[in-house]
Tab-separated table of C-alpha atoms and ligand atoms in Angstrom:
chain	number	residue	atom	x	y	z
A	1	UNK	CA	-6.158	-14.658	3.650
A	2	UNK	CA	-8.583	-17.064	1.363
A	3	UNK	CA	-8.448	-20.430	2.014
A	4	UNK	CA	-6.199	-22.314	1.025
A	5	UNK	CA	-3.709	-19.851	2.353
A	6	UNK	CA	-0.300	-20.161	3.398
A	7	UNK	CA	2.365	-18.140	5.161
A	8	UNK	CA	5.991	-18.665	4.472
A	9	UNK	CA	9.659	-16.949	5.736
A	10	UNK	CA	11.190	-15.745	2.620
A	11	UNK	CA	15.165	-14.974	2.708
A	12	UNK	CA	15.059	-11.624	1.282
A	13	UNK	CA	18.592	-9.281	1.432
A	14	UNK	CA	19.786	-9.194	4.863
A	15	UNK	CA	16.272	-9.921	6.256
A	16	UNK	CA	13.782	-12.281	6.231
A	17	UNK	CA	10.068	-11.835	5.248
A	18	UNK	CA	6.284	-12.722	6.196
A	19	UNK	CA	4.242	-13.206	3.538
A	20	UNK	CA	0.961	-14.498	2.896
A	21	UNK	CA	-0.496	-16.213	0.054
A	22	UNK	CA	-3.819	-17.536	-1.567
A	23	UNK	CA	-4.669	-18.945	-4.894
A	24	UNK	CA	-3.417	-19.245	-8.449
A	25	UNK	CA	-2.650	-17.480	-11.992
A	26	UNK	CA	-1.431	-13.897	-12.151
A	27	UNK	CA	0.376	-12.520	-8.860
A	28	UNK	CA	-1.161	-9.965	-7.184
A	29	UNK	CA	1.500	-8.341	-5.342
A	30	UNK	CA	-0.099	-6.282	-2.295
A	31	UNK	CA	2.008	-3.507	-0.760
A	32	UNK	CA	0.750	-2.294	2.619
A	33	UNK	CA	0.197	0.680	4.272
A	34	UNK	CA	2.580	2.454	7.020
A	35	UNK	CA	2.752	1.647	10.155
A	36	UNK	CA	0.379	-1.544	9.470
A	37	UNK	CA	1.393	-4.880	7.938
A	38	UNK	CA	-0.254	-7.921	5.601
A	39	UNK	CA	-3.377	-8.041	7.398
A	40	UNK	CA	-4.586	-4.083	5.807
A	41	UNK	CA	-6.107	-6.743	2.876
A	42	UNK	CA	-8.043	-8.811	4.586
A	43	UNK	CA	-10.992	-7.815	3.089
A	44	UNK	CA	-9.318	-8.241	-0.427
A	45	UNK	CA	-9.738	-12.418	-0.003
A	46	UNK	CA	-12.147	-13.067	-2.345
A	47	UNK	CA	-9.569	-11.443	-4.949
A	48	UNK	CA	-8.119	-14.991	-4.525
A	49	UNK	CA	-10.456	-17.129	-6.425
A	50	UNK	CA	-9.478	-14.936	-9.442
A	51	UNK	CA	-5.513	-14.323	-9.166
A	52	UNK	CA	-2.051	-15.588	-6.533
A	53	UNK	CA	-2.440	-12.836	-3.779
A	54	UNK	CA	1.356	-12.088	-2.349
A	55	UNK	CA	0.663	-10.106	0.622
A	56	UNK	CA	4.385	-9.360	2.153
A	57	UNK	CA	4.466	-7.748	5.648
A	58	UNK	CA	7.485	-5.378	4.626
A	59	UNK	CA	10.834	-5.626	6.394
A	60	UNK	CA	10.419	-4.486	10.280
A	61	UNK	CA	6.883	-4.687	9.910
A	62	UNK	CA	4.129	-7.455	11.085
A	63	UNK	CA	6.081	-11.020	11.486
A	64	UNK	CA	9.469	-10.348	9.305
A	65	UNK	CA	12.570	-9.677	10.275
A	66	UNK	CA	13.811	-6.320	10.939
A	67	UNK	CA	15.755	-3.960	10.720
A	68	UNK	CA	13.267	-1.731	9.674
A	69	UNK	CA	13.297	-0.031	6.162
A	70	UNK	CA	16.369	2.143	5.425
A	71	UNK	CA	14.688	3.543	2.627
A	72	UNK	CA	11.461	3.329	-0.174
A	73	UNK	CA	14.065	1.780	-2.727
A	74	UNK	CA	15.170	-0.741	-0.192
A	75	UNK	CA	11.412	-1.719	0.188
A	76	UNK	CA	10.704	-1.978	-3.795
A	77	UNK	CA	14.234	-3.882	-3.794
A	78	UNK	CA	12.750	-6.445	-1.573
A	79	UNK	CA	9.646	-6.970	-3.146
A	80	UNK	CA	11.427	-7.888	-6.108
A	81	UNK	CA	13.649	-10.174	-4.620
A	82	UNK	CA	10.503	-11.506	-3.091
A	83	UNK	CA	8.682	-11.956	-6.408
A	84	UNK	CA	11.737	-13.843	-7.731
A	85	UNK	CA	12.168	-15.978	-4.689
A	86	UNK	CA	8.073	-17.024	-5.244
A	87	UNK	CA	9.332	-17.741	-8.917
A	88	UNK	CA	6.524	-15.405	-9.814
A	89	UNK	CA	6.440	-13.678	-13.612
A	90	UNK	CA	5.621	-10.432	-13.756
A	91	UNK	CA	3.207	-8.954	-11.304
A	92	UNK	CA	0.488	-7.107	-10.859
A	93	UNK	CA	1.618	-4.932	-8.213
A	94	UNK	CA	-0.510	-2.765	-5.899
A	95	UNK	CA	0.549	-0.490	-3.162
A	96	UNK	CA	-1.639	1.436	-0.360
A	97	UNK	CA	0.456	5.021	0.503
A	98	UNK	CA	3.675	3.690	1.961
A	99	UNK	CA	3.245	0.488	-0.266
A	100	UNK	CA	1.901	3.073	-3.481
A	101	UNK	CA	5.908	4.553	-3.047
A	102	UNK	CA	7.185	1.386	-3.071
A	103	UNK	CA	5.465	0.125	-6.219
A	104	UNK	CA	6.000	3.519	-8.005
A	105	UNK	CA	9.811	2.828	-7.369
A	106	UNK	CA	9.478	-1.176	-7.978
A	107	UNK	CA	8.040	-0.230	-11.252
A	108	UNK	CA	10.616	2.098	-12.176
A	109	UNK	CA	13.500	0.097	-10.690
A	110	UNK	CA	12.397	-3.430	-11.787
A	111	UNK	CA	10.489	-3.169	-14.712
A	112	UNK	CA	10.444	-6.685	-15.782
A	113	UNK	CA	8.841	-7.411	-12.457
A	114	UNK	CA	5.723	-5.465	-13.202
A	115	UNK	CA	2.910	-6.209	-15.540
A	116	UNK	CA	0.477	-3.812	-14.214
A	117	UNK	CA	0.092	-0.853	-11.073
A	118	UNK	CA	-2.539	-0.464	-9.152
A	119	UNK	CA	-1.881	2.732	-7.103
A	120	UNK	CA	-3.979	3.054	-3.976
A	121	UNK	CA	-4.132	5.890	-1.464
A	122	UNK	CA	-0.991	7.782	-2.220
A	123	UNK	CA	0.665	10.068	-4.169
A	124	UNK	CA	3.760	10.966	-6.449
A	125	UNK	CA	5.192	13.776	-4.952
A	126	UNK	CA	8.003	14.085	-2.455
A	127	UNK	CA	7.355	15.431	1.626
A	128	UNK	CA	7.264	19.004	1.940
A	129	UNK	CA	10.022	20.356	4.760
A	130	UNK	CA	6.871	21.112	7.100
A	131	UNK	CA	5.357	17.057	6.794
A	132	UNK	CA	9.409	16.370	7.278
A	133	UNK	CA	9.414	18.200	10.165
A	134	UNK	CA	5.940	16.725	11.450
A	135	UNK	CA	7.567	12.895	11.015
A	136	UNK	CA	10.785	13.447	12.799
A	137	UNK	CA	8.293	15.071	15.756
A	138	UNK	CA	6.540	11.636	15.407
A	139	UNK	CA	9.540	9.382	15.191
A	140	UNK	CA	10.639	11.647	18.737
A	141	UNK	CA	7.503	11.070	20.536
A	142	UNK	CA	6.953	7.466	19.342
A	143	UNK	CA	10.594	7.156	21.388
A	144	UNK	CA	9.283	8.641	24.335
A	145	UNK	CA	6.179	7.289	24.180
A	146	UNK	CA	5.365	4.358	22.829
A	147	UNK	CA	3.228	2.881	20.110
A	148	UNK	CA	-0.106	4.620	21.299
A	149	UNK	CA	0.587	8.392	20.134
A	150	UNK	CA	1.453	6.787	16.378
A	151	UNK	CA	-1.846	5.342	16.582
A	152	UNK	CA	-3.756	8.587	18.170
A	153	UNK	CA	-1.775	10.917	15.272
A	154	UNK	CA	-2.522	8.328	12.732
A	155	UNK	CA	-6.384	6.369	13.265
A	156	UNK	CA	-8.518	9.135	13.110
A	157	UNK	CA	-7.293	10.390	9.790
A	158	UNK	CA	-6.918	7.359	8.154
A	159	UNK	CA	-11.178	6.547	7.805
A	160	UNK	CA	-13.321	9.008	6.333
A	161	UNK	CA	-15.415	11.025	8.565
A	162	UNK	CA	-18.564	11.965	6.801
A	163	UNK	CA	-22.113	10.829	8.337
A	164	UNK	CA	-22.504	7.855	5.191
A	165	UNK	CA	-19.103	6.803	6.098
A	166	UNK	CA	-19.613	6.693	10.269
A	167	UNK	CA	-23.379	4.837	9.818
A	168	UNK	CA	-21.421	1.848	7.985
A	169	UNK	CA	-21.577	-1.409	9.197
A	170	UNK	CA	-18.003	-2.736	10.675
A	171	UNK	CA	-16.721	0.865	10.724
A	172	UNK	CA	-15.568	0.600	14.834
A	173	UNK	CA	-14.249	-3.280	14.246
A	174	UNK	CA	-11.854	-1.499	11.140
A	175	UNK	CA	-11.058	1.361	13.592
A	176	UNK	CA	-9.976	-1.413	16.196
A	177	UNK	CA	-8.073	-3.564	13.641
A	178	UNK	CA	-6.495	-0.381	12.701
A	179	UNK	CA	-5.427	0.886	15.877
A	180	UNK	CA	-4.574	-2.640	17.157
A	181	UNK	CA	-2.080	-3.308	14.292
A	182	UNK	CA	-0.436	-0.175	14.826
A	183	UNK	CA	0.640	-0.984	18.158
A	184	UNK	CA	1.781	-4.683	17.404
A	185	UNK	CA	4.685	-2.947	14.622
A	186	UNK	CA	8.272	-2.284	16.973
A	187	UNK	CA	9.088	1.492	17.640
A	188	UNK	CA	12.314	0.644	15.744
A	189	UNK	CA	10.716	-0.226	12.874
A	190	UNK	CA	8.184	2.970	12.896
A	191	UNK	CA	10.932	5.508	13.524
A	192	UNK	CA	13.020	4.023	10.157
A	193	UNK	CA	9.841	4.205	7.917
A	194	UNK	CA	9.064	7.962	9.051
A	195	UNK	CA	13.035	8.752	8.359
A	196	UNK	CA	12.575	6.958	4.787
A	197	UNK	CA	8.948	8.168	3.970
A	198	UNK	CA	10.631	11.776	4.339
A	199	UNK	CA	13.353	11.269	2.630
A	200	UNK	CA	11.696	9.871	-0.760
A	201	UNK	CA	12.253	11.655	-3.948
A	202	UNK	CA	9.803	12.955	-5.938
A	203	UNK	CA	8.599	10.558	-8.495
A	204	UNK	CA	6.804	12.270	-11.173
A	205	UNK	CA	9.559	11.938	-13.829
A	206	UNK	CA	10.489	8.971	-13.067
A	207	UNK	CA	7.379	7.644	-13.747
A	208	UNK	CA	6.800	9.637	-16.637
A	209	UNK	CA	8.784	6.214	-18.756
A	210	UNK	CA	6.341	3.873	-16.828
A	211	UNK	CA	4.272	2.459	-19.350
A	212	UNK	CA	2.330	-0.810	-17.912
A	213	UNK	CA	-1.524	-0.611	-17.405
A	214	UNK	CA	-2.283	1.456	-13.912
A	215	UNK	CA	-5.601	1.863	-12.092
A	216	UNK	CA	-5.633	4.801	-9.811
A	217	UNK	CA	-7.782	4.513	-7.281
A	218	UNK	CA	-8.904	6.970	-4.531
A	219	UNK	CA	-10.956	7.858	-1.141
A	220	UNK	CA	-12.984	10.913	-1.769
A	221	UNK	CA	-12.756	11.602	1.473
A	222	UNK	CA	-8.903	10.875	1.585
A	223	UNK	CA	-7.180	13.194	4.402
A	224	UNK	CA	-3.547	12.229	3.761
A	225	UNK	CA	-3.036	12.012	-0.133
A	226	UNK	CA	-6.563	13.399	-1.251
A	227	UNK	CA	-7.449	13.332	-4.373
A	228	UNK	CA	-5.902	15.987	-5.703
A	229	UNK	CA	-2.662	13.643	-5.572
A	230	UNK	CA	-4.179	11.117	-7.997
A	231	UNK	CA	-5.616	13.763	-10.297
A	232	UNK	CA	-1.668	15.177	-10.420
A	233	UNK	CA	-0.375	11.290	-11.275
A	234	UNK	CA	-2.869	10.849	-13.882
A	235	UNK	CA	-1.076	14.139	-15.635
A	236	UNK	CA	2.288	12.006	-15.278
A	237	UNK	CA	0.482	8.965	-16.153
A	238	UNK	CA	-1.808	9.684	-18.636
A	239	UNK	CA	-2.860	6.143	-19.804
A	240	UNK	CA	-3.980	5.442	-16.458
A	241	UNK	CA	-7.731	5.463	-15.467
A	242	UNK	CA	-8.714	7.209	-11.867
A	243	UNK	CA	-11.305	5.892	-9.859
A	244	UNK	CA	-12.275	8.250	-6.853
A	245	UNK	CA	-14.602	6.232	-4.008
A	246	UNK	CA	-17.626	7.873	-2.714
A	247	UNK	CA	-17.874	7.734	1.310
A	248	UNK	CA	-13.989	6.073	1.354
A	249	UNK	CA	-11.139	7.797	3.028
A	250	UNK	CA	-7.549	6.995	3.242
A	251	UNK	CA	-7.911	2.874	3.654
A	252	UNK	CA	-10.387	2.365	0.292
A	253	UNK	CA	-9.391	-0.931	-0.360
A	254	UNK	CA	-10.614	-1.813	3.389
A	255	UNK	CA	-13.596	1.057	3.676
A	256	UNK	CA	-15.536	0.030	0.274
A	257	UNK	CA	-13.506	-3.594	-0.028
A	258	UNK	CA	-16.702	-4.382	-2.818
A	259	UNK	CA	-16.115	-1.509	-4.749
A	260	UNK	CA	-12.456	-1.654	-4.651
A	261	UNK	CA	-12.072	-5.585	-5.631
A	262	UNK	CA	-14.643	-5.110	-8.540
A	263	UNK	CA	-12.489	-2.173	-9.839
A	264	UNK	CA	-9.261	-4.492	-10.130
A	265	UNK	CA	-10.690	-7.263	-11.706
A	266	UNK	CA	-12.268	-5.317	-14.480
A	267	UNK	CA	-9.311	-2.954	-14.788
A	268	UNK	CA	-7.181	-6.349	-15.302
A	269	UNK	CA	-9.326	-7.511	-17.754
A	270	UNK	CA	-9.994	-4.328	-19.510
A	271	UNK	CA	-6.421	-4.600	-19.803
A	272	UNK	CA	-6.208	-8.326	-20.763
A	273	UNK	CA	-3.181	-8.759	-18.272
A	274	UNK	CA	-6.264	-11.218	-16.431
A	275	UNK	CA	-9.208	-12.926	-18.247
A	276	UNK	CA	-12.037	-12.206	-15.555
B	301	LIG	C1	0.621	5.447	4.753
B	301	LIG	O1	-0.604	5.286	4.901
B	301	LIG	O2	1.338	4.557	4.279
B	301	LIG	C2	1.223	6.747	5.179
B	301	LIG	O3	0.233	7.612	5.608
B	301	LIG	C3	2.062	7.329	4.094
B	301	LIG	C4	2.567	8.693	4.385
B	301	LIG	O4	2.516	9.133	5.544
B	301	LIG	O5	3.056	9.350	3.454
Protein backbone atom coordinates (compact mmCIF):
# COMPACT_ATOMS: atom_id res chain seq x y z
CA UNK A 1 0.00 0.00 0.00
CA UNK A 2 1.25 3.89 0.41
CA UNK A 3 4.38 4.36 1.74
CA UNK A 4 5.05 4.17 4.75
CA UNK A 5 3.24 0.89 4.83
CA UNK A 6 3.44 -1.95 7.00
CA UNK A 7 2.20 -5.51 7.20
CA UNK A 8 1.65 -7.21 10.47
CA UNK A 9 0.22 -10.98 11.80
CA UNK A 10 -2.67 -10.14 13.90
CA UNK A 11 -3.97 -13.00 16.46
CA UNK A 12 -7.49 -12.93 15.54
CA UNK A 13 -9.99 -16.02 17.02
CA UNK A 14 -8.49 -19.23 16.20
CA UNK A 15 -6.55 -17.72 13.24
CA UNK A 16 -4.15 -15.39 12.49
CA UNK A 17 -4.38 -12.44 10.00
CA UNK A 18 -2.48 -10.40 7.13
CA UNK A 19 -3.10 -7.07 7.12
CA UNK A 20 -1.78 -4.11 5.59
CA UNK A 21 -1.56 -0.66 6.67
CA UNK A 22 -0.71 3.02 5.60
CA UNK A 23 -1.11 6.33 7.23
CA UNK A 24 -2.93 8.11 10.03
CA UNK A 25 -6.38 9.57 11.51
CA UNK A 26 -9.67 7.82 10.86
CA UNK A 27 -9.43 3.93 9.97
CA UNK A 28 -10.43 2.98 6.84
CA UNK A 29 -11.30 -0.52 7.18
CA UNK A 30 -11.16 -2.25 3.56
CA UNK A 31 -13.05 -5.52 3.11
CA UNK A 32 -12.09 -7.45 -0.03
CA UNK A 33 -13.62 -9.15 -2.60
CA UNK A 34 -14.10 -13.15 -2.98
CA UNK A 35 -11.82 -15.22 -4.01
CA UNK A 36 -9.09 -12.25 -3.98
CA UNK A 37 -7.28 -10.83 -0.95
CA UNK A 38 -5.66 -7.21 0.36
CA UNK A 39 -4.08 -6.42 -2.79
CA UNK A 40 -8.00 -5.71 -4.73
CA UNK A 41 -7.03 -1.87 -3.21
CA UNK A 42 -4.07 -1.20 -4.54
CA UNK A 43 -5.17 1.45 -6.46
CA UNK A 44 -6.93 2.97 -3.31
CA UNK A 45 -3.14 4.20 -1.91
CA UNK A 46 -3.39 7.60 -2.27
CA UNK A 47 -6.56 7.27 0.17
CA UNK A 48 -3.62 7.11 2.67
CA UNK A 49 -2.41 10.59 2.84
CA UNK A 50 -5.98 11.42 4.03
CA UNK A 51 -7.05 8.49 6.56
CA UNK A 52 -5.23 4.78 8.44
CA UNK A 53 -6.03 2.27 5.55
CA UNK A 54 -6.58 -1.41 7.33
CA UNK A 55 -6.58 -3.64 4.46
CA UNK A 56 -7.06 -7.34 6.14
CA UNK A 57 -6.61 -10.33 3.76
CA UNK A 58 -9.65 -12.28 5.42
CA UNK A 59 -9.11 -15.60 7.17
CA UNK A 60 -7.97 -18.41 4.44
CA UNK A 61 -7.38 -15.81 2.09
CA UNK A 62 -3.97 -14.03 0.73
CA UNK A 63 -1.12 -14.49 3.62
CA UNK A 64 -3.41 -15.35 6.90
CA UNK A 65 -4.01 -18.23 8.42
CA UNK A 66 -6.69 -20.51 7.49
CA UNK A 67 -9.12 -22.32 7.96
CA UNK A 68 -11.09 -20.65 5.59
CA UNK A 69 -14.34 -18.71 6.55
CA UNK A 70 -17.08 -20.83 8.19
CA UNK A 71 -19.41 -18.20 7.66
CA UNK A 72 -20.12 -14.09 6.72
CA UNK A 73 -20.61 -13.51 10.61
CA UNK A 74 -17.38 -15.24 11.36
CA UNK A 75 -15.70 -12.79 8.82
CA UNK A 76 -17.43 -9.46 10.35
CA UNK A 77 -16.46 -11.16 13.85
CA UNK A 78 -12.90 -11.00 12.84
CA UNK A 79 -12.73 -7.73 11.54
CA UNK A 80 -13.82 -6.52 14.73
CA UNK A 81 -11.52 -8.31 16.70
CA UNK A 82 -9.06 -6.96 14.23
CA UNK A 83 -10.09 -3.32 14.69
CA UNK A 84 -9.73 -3.79 18.47
CA UNK A 85 -6.44 -5.56 18.29
CA UNK A 86 -5.14 -2.22 16.00
CA UNK A 87 -6.67 -0.23 19.05
CA UNK A 88 -8.59 1.50 16.33
CA UNK A 89 -12.00 3.71 17.32
CA UNK A 90 -14.64 3.36 15.29
CA UNK A 91 -14.18 2.75 11.63
CA UNK A 92 -15.02 3.63 8.54
CA UNK A 93 -15.66 0.39 7.10
CA UNK A 94 -15.90 -0.51 3.40
CA UNK A 95 -16.56 -3.80 1.81
CA UNK A 96 -16.34 -4.94 -2.06
CA UNK A 97 -19.25 -7.98 -2.57
CA UNK A 98 -17.95 -10.68 -0.27
CA UNK A 99 -16.35 -7.87 1.96
CA UNK A 100 -19.95 -5.52 1.34
CA UNK A 101 -21.66 -8.86 3.43
CA UNK A 102 -19.25 -8.71 5.84
CA UNK A 103 -19.53 -5.01 6.67
CA UNK A 104 -23.39 -5.12 6.38
CA UNK A 105 -23.15 -7.82 9.23
CA UNK A 106 -20.06 -5.97 11.11
CA UNK A 107 -22.30 -3.03 11.20
CA UNK A 108 -25.18 -4.74 12.50
CA UNK A 109 -23.24 -7.04 14.84
CA UNK A 110 -20.66 -4.50 16.17
CA UNK A 111 -22.07 -1.29 16.05
CA UNK A 112 -19.67 0.55 18.15
CA UNK A 113 -17.06 -0.54 15.67
CA UNK A 114 -18.53 1.41 12.82
CA UNK A 115 -18.62 5.09 12.21
CA UNK A 116 -19.51 5.01 8.66
CA UNK A 117 -20.29 2.16 5.49
CA UNK A 118 -19.16 2.39 2.42
CA UNK A 119 -20.88 -0.44 0.44
CA UNK A 120 -19.16 -1.38 -2.79
CA UNK A 121 -20.20 -3.90 -5.42
CA UNK A 122 -22.72 -5.96 -3.58
CA UNK A 123 -25.94 -6.35 -2.45
CA UNK A 124 -28.42 -7.01 0.55
CA UNK A 125 -30.24 -9.83 -0.40
CA UNK A 126 -29.70 -13.49 0.33
CA UNK A 127 -28.59 -16.35 -2.75
CA UNK A 128 -31.40 -17.58 -4.61
CA UNK A 129 -31.55 -21.75 -4.55
CA UNK A 130 -30.41 -21.59 -8.38
CA UNK A 131 -26.91 -19.18 -7.50
CA UNK A 132 -26.80 -21.92 -4.40
CA UNK A 133 -26.83 -24.51 -6.64
CA UNK A 134 -24.32 -22.73 -9.18
CA UNK A 135 -21.63 -22.32 -6.00
CA UNK A 136 -21.73 -25.81 -4.73
CA UNK A 137 -21.11 -26.77 -8.76
CA UNK A 138 -18.11 -24.36 -8.32
CA UNK A 139 -16.87 -25.47 -4.96
CA UNK A 140 -17.11 -29.35 -6.90
CA UNK A 141 -15.15 -28.42 -9.84
CA UNK A 142 -12.66 -26.14 -8.02
CA UNK A 143 -11.97 -29.83 -6.17
CA UNK A 144 -11.45 -31.50 -9.26
CA UNK A 145 -9.86 -28.98 -10.87
CA UNK A 146 -7.97 -26.63 -9.47
CA UNK A 147 -7.77 -22.89 -9.06
CA UNK A 148 -8.02 -22.10 -12.92
CA UNK A 149 -11.90 -22.87 -13.57
CA UNK A 150 -12.66 -20.30 -10.36
CA UNK A 151 -10.77 -17.88 -12.25
CA UNK A 152 -12.32 -18.74 -15.93
CA UNK A 153 -16.12 -18.69 -14.11
CA UNK A 154 -15.15 -15.64 -12.25
CA UNK A 155 -12.55 -12.94 -14.48
CA UNK A 156 -14.57 -12.28 -17.26
CA UNK A 157 -17.56 -11.12 -15.31
CA UNK A 158 -15.94 -9.30 -12.85
CA UNK A 159 -14.70 -6.06 -15.47
CA UNK A 160 -17.14 -4.39 -17.48
CA UNK A 161 -17.30 -5.21 -21.05
CA UNK A 162 -18.45 -2.22 -22.96
CA UNK A 163 -16.08 -0.67 -25.83
CA UNK A 164 -15.16 2.68 -23.22
CA UNK A 165 -14.41 0.17 -20.65
CA UNK A 166 -12.06 -2.40 -23.01
CA UNK A 167 -10.08 0.91 -24.74
CA UNK A 168 -8.87 1.83 -21.03
CA UNK A 169 -5.49 2.06 -20.24
CA UNK A 170 -4.24 -0.88 -17.69
CA UNK A 171 -7.46 -2.83 -18.41
CA UNK A 172 -5.30 -6.38 -19.43
CA UNK A 173 -2.59 -5.65 -16.39
CA UNK A 174 -6.12 -5.55 -13.91
CA UNK A 175 -7.37 -8.64 -15.82
CA UNK A 176 -3.89 -10.34 -15.01
CA UNK A 177 -3.75 -9.12 -11.37
CA UNK A 178 -7.18 -10.44 -11.20
CA UNK A 179 -6.78 -13.74 -12.53
CA UNK A 180 -3.31 -14.13 -10.90
CA UNK A 181 -4.68 -13.52 -7.35
CA UNK A 182 -7.31 -15.90 -7.82
CA UNK A 183 -5.09 -18.69 -8.27
CA UNK A 184 -2.59 -17.78 -5.36
CA UNK A 185 -6.00 -18.22 -2.64
CA UNK A 186 -5.96 -22.39 -1.42
CA UNK A 187 -8.92 -24.52 -2.87
CA UNK A 188 -9.76 -25.01 0.84
CA UNK A 189 -10.24 -21.70 1.45
CA UNK A 190 -12.46 -21.05 -1.91
CA UNK A 191 -14.74 -24.03 -1.33
CA UNK A 192 -15.61 -22.56 2.54
CA UNK A 193 -16.37 -18.99 1.18
CA UNK A 194 -18.79 -20.42 -1.67
CA UNK A 195 -20.50 -22.73 1.26
CA UNK A 196 -20.78 -19.38 3.48
CA UNK A 197 -21.58 -16.84 0.62
CA UNK A 198 -24.70 -19.27 0.04
CA UNK A 199 -25.64 -19.67 3.13
CA UNK A 200 -25.94 -15.80 4.19
CA UNK A 201 -29.18 -14.45 5.33
CA UNK A 202 -30.87 -11.87 3.88
CA UNK A 203 -29.99 -8.57 5.33
CA UNK A 204 -32.50 -6.05 4.51
CA UNK A 205 -34.08 -5.86 8.01
CA UNK A 206 -31.37 -6.10 9.69
CA UNK A 207 -30.06 -3.22 8.31
CA UNK A 208 -33.13 -1.41 8.38
CA UNK A 209 -31.72 -0.18 12.45
CA UNK A 210 -28.33 0.75 10.77
CA UNK A 211 -28.09 4.28 11.11
CA UNK A 212 -24.27 5.51 10.46
CA UNK A 213 -23.50 7.58 7.25
CA UNK A 214 -23.28 4.99 4.04
CA UNK A 215 -22.09 5.73 0.50
CA UNK A 216 -23.36 3.26 -1.98
CA UNK A 217 -21.43 2.96 -4.67
CA UNK A 218 -21.86 1.01 -7.97
CA UNK A 219 -20.48 -0.31 -11.56
CA UNK A 220 -23.00 0.51 -14.16
CA UNK A 221 -21.94 -2.12 -15.88
CA UNK A 222 -21.95 -4.46 -12.74
CA UNK A 223 -22.72 -8.25 -13.89
CA UNK A 224 -22.89 -9.85 -10.43
CA UNK A 225 -24.82 -7.38 -8.06
CA UNK A 226 -25.94 -4.74 -10.77
CA UNK A 227 -27.35 -1.95 -9.88
CA UNK A 228 -30.53 -2.82 -9.30
CA UNK A 229 -29.07 -4.29 -5.88
CA UNK A 230 -27.95 -0.85 -4.67
CA UNK A 231 -31.11 0.90 -5.83
CA UNK A 232 -33.05 -1.99 -3.49
CA UNK A 233 -30.47 -1.05 -0.33
CA UNK A 234 -31.02 2.52 -0.71
CA UNK A 235 -34.99 1.61 -0.03
CA UNK A 236 -33.61 -0.17 3.27
CA UNK A 237 -31.21 2.52 3.75
CA UNK A 238 -32.70 5.53 2.92
CA UNK A 239 -30.16 8.09 4.33
CA UNK A 240 -27.64 6.67 2.19
CA UNK A 241 -26.48 8.39 -1.09
CA UNK A 242 -25.90 5.97 -4.37
CA UNK A 243 -23.30 6.63 -6.67
CA UNK A 244 -23.54 4.43 -9.94
CA UNK A 245 -19.97 4.54 -12.13
CA UNK A 246 -20.14 5.09 -15.76
CA UNK A 247 -17.89 2.46 -17.84
CA UNK A 248 -17.16 0.43 -14.21
CA UNK A 249 -18.23 -3.11 -13.69
CA UNK A 250 -18.08 -5.33 -10.76
CA UNK A 251 -14.35 -4.15 -9.34
CA UNK A 252 -15.24 -0.04 -9.31
CA UNK A 253 -13.00 0.77 -6.74
CA UNK A 254 -10.10 -0.81 -9.07
CA UNK A 255 -11.82 0.05 -12.75
CA UNK A 256 -12.39 4.00 -12.06
CA UNK A 257 -9.87 3.99 -8.75
CA UNK A 258 -10.10 8.25 -9.41
CA UNK A 259 -13.61 8.37 -9.34
CA UNK A 260 -14.08 5.98 -6.60
CA UNK A 261 -11.37 7.60 -4.04
CA UNK A 262 -12.83 11.16 -4.76
CA UNK A 263 -16.34 9.80 -3.87
CA UNK A 264 -15.11 8.62 -0.26
CA UNK A 265 -13.36 11.49 0.71
CA UNK A 266 -16.16 13.87 0.00
CA UNK A 267 -18.81 11.47 1.26
CA UNK A 268 -16.61 11.47 4.65
CA UNK A 269 -16.54 14.93 4.78
CA UNK A 270 -19.99 15.64 3.68
CA UNK A 271 -20.55 13.62 6.61
CA UNK A 272 -17.97 15.28 8.94
CA UNK A 273 -16.84 11.71 10.18
CA UNK A 274 -13.29 13.14 8.12
CA UNK A 275 -12.29 16.83 7.59
CA UNK A 276 -10.99 16.55 3.85
C1 LIG B 1 -17.43 -11.20 -4.71
O1 LIG B 1 -17.01 -10.46 -5.62
O2 LIG B 1 -17.06 -11.06 -3.54
C2 LIG B 1 -18.40 -12.28 -5.06
O3 LIG B 1 -18.73 -12.20 -6.40
C3 LIG B 1 -19.60 -12.23 -4.18
C4 LIG B 1 -20.68 -13.17 -4.57
O4 LIG B 1 -20.44 -14.08 -5.37
O5 LIG B 1 -21.80 -13.03 -4.05
Amino acid sequence: MSTPSSVHHVAVGDTRLAVHTAGSGVPLLLLHGFPLDHGMWVAQEPLADHLRLVAPDQRGFGASGGPGPASIEELADDAAALLAALHCGPAVVCGLSMGGYVAQHLAVRHPDRVAALVLTDTKLEADTPEARAARADLAAKAGRLGQAIVADAMVPRLLATSAEARARAGRAAIEAALRAAILRQPIATIQAALAALAARPDMSAALRSVRVPTLLVVGAEDAITPPACMEAALEVLPHARLLVVPHAGHMTPLEAPAVFNRAVLEFLAEARVHPG
